[in-house]
CSV table of C-alpha atoms in Angstrom, one decimal:
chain,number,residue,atom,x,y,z
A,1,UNK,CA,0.0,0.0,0.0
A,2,UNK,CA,1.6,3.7,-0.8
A,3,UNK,CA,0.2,6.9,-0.3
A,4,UNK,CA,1.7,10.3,-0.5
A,5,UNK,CA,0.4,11.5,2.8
A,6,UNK,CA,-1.2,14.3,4.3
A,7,UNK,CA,1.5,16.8,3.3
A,8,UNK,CA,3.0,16.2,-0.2
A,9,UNK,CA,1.3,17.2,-2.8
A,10,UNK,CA,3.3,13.5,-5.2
A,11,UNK,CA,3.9,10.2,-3.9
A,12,UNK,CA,7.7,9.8,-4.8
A,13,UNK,CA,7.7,5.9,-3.1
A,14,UNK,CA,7.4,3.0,-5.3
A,15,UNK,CA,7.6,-0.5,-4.7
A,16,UNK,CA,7.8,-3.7,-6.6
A,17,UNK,CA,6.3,-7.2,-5.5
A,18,UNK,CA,7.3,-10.3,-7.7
A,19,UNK,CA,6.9,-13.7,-5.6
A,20,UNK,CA,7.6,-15.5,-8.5
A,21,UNK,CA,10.8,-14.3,-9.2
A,22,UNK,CA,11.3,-13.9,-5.2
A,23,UNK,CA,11.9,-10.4,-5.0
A,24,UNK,CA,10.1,-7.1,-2.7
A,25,UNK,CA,10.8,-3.9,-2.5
A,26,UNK,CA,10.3,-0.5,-1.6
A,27,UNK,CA,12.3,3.0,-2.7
A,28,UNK,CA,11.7,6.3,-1.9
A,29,UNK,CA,12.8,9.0,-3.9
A,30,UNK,CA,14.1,12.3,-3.3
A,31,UNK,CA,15.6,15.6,-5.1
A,32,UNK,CA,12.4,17.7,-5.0
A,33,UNK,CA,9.9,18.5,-7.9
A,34,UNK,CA,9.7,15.0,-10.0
A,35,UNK,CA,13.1,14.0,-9.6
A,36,UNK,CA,12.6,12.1,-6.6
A,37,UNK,CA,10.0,9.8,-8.6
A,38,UNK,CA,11.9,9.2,-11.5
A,39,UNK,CA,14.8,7.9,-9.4
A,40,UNK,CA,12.1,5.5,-7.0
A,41,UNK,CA,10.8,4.7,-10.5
A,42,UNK,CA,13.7,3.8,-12.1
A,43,UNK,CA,14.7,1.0,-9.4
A,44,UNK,CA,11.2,-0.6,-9.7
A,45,UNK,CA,11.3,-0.7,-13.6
A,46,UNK,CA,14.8,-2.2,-14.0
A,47,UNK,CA,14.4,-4.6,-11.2
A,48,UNK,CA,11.2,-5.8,-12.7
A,49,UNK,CA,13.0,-7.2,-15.4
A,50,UNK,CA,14.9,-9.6,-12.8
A,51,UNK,CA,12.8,-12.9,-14.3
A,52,UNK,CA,13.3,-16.5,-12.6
A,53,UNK,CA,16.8,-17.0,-11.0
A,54,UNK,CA,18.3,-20.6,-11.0
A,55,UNK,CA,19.5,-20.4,-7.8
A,56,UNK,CA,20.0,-17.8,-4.9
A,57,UNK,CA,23.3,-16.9,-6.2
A,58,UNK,CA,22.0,-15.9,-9.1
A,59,UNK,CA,19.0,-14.2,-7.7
A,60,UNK,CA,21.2,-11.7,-5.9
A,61,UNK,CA,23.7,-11.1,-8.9
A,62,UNK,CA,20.2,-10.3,-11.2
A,63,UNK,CA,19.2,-8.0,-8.1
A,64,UNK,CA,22.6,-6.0,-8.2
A,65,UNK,CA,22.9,-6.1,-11.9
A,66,UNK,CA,19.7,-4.4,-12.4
A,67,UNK,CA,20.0,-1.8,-9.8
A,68,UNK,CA,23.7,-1.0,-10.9
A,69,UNK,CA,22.0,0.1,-14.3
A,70,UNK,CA,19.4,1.9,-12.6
A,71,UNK,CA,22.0,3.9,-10.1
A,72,UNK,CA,23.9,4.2,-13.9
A,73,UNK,CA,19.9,5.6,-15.4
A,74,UNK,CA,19.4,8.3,-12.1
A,75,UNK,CA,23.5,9.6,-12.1
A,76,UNK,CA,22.7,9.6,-16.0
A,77,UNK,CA,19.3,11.5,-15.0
A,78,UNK,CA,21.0,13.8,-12.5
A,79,UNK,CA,23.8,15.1,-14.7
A,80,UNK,CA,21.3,16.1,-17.2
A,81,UNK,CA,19.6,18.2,-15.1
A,82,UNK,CA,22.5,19.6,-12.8
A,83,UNK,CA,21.0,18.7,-9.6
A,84,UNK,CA,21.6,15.5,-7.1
A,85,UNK,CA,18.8,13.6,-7.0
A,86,UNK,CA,18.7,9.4,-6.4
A,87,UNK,CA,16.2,6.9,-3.7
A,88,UNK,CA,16.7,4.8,-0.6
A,89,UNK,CA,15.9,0.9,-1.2
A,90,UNK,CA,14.8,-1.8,0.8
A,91,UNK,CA,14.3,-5.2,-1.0
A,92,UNK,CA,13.8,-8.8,0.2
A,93,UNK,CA,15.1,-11.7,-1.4
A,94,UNK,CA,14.0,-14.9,-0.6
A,95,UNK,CA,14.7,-18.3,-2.4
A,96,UNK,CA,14.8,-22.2,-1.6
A,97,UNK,CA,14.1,-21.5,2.3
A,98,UNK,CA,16.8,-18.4,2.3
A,99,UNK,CA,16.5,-15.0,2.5
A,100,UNK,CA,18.5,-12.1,2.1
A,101,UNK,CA,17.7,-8.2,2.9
A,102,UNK,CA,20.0,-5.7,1.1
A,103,UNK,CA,18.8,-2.0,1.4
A,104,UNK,CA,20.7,1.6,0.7
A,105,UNK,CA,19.4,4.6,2.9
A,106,UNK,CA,16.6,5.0,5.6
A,107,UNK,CA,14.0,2.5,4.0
A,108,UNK,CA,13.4,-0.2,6.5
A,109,UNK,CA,13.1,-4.5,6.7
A,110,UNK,CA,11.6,-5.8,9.5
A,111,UNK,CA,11.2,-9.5,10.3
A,112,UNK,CA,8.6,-10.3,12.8
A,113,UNK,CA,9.0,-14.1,13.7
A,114,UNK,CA,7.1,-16.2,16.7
A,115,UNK,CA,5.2,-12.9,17.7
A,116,UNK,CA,8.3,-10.8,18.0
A,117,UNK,CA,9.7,-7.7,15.9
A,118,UNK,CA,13.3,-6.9,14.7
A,119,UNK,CA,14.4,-4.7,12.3
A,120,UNK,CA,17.1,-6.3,9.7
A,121,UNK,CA,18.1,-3.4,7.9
A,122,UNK,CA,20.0,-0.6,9.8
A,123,UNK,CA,19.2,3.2,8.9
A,124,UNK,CA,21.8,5.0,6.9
A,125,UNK,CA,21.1,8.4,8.5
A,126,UNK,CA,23.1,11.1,10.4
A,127,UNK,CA,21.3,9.8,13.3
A,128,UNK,CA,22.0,6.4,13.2
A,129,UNK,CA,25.4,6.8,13.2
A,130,UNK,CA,25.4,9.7,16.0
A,131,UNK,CA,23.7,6.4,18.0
A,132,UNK,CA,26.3,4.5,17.2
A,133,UNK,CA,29.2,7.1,18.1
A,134,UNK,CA,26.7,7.2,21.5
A,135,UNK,CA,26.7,10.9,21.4
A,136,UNK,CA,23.3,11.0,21.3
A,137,UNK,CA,20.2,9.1,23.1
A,138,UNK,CA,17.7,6.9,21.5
A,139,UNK,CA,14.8,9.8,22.8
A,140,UNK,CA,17.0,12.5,21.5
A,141,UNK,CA,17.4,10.7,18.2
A,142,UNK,CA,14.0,11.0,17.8
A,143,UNK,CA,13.5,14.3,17.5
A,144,UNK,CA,16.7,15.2,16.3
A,145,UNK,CA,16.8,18.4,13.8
A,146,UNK,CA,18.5,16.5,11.0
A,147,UNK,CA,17.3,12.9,11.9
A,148,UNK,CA,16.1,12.4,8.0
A,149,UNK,CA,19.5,13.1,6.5
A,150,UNK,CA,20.5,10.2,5.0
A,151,UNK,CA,23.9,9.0,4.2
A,152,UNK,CA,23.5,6.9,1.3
A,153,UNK,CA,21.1,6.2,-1.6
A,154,UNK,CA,21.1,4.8,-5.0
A,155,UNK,CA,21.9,7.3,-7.6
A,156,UNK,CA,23.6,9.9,-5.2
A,157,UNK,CA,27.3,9.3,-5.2
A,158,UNK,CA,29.8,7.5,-7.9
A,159,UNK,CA,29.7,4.1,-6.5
A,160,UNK,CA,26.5,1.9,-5.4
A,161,UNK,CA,27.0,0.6,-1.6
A,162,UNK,CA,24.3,-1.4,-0.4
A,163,UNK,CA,24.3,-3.5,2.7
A,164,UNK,CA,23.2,-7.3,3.7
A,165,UNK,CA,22.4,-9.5,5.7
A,166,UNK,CA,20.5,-13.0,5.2
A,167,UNK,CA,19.0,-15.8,7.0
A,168,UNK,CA,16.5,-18.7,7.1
A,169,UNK,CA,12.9,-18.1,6.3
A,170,UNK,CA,10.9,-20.4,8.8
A,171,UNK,CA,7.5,-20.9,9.0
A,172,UNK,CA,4.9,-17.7,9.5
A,173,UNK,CA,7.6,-15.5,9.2
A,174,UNK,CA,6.1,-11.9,7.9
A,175,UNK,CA,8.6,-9.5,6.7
A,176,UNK,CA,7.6,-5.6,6.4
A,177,UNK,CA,9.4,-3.6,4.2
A,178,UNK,CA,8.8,0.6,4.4
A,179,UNK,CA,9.9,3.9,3.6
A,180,UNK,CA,10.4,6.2,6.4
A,181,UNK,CA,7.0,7.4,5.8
A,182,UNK,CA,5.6,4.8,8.5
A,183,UNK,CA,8.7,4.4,10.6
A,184,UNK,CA,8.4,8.7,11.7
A,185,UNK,CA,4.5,7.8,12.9
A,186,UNK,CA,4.6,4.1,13.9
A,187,UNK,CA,6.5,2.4,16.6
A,188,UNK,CA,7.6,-1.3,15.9
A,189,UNK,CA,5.7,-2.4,18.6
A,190,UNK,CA,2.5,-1.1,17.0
A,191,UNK,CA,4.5,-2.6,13.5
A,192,UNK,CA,4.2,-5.6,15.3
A,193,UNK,CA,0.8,-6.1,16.6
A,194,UNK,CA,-0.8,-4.6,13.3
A,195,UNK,CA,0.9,-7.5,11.3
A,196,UNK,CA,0.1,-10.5,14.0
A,197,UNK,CA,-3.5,-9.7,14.4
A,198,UNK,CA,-4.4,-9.7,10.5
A,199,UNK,CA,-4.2,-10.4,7.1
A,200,UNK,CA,-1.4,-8.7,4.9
A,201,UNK,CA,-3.4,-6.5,3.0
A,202,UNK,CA,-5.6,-5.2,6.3
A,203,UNK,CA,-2.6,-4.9,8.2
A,204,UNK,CA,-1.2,-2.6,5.6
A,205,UNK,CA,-4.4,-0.8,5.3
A,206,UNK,CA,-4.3,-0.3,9.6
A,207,UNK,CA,-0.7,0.8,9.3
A,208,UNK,CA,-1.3,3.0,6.7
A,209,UNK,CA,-4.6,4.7,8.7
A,210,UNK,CA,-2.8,5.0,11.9
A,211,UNK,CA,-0.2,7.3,9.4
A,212,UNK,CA,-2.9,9.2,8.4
A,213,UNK,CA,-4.5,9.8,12.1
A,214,UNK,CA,-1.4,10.8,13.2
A,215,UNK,CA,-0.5,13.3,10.4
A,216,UNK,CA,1.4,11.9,7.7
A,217,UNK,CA,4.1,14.1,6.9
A,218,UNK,CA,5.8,12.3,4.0
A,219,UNK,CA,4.6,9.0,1.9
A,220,UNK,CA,4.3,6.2,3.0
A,221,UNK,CA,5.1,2.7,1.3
A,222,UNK,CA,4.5,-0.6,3.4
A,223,UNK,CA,4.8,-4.1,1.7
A,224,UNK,CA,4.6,-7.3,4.0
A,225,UNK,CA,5.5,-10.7,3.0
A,226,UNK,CA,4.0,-13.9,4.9
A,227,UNK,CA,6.1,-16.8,4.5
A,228,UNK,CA,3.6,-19.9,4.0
A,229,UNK,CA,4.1,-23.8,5.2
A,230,UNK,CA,5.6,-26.0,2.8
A,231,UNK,CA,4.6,-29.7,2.6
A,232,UNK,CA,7.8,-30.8,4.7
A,233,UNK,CA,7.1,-28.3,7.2
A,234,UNK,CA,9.8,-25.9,6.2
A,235,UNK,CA,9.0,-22.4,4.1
A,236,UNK,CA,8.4,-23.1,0.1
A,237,UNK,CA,10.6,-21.8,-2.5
A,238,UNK,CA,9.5,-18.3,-4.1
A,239,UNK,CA,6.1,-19.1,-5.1
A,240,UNK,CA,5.0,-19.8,-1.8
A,241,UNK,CA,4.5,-16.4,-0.2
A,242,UNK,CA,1.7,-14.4,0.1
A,243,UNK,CA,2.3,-10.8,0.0
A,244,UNK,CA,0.7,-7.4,-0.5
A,245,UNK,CA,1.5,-3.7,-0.7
């Protein structure tokens, strides 16, 4: 589910959802005006042409290829133009049982397993890394006067660095990928009880209310990913997930 809030005037998020090829995502785009959509945009159309991997290997080298040529598309874009512009992303991978998180900027990837929440992805923000210097608090963090400056994003600087981490994908495992849109409204423990108490798609839609009800300053881009049961007991291969946005 995406909406561009109760301030913007254009939804600059997109996201892409392709069980079959075992791929989610989300972007969010910035660089004012348009620009900031054309770089979200840009991600989702290259990476849609990922297709059927033959193995996760493979899977993650389509993923990078495709996103190196659209982070080649927005510096392309940007030159053109004379201004910076370029978009977080958060994508999930998941093949033959595994799954693998790999995400640039503040867009987030949060496994809840067994009723609990934990966020997989770790925010590349001024912030984040004042947190991790410990010069700041966690309630100082959030209300921080440059707490949405990002450090990285696709399409911003020469080189594409994206970070990962994978895992096993058990049974009833939901993932929740979002831009920042829902993480500045929405603790994860509210994250967390919206996703364990319903189906994907009304959990997005109760997410995305609570946004609303609480002012939505920016868009907002949720996509959650319930792992199903596989005849063995353990999760399916990419087929086997049942997801919404």
């Amino acid at each position: 589910m995406s909406h561009k809030g109760c301030v913007r005037q254009l939804n600059e998020d997109s996201y892409l959802i392709e069980p079959r090829s075992g791929l989610w995502l989300v972007a969010d785009g910035m660089g004012g005006h348009d620009a900031g959509e054309i770089a979200s945009a840009s991600i989702v159309e290259h990476l849609a042409t990922i297709g059927i991997a033959s193995s996760a290997p493979d899977l993650r080298a389509r993923f990078e290829d495709r996103l190196s040529r659209a982070h080649a598309e927005i510096r392309g874009i940007s030159a053109a133009r004379g201004v910076t512009i370029g978009s977080t992303v958060a994508a999930l991978l998941a093949m033959d049982g595994r799954f693998a998180c790999l995400w640039s900027g503040d867009s987030r990837v949060y496994l809840v397993r067994n009723g609990s929440i934990s966020q997989i992805s770790r925010d590349h923000t001024e912030v984040q890394e004042l947190l991790d210097r410990g010069m700041i608090t966690p309630s100082e963090a959030r209300s921080w006067p440059r707490r949405n400056v990002i450090t990285r994003a696709v399409g911003v600087s020469d080189d594409i660095v994206i970070d990962f981490q994978q895992g096993e994908v058990l049974p009833g495992d939901i993932f929740v990928l979002s831009t920042d849109g829902l993480t500045a409204h929405v603790t994860d423990a509210e994250i967390q009880a919206a996703v364990v108490s319903a189906a994907p798609q009304t959990a997005c839609k109760k997410l995305l209310a609570t946004v609303l009800e609480r002012g939505g300053t920016d868009n907002v881009t949720i996509v959650l990913v319930r792992s199903k049961v596989g005849h063995n007991g353990r999760s399916a291969g990419p087929g086997a997930y049942r997801s919404e946005g």
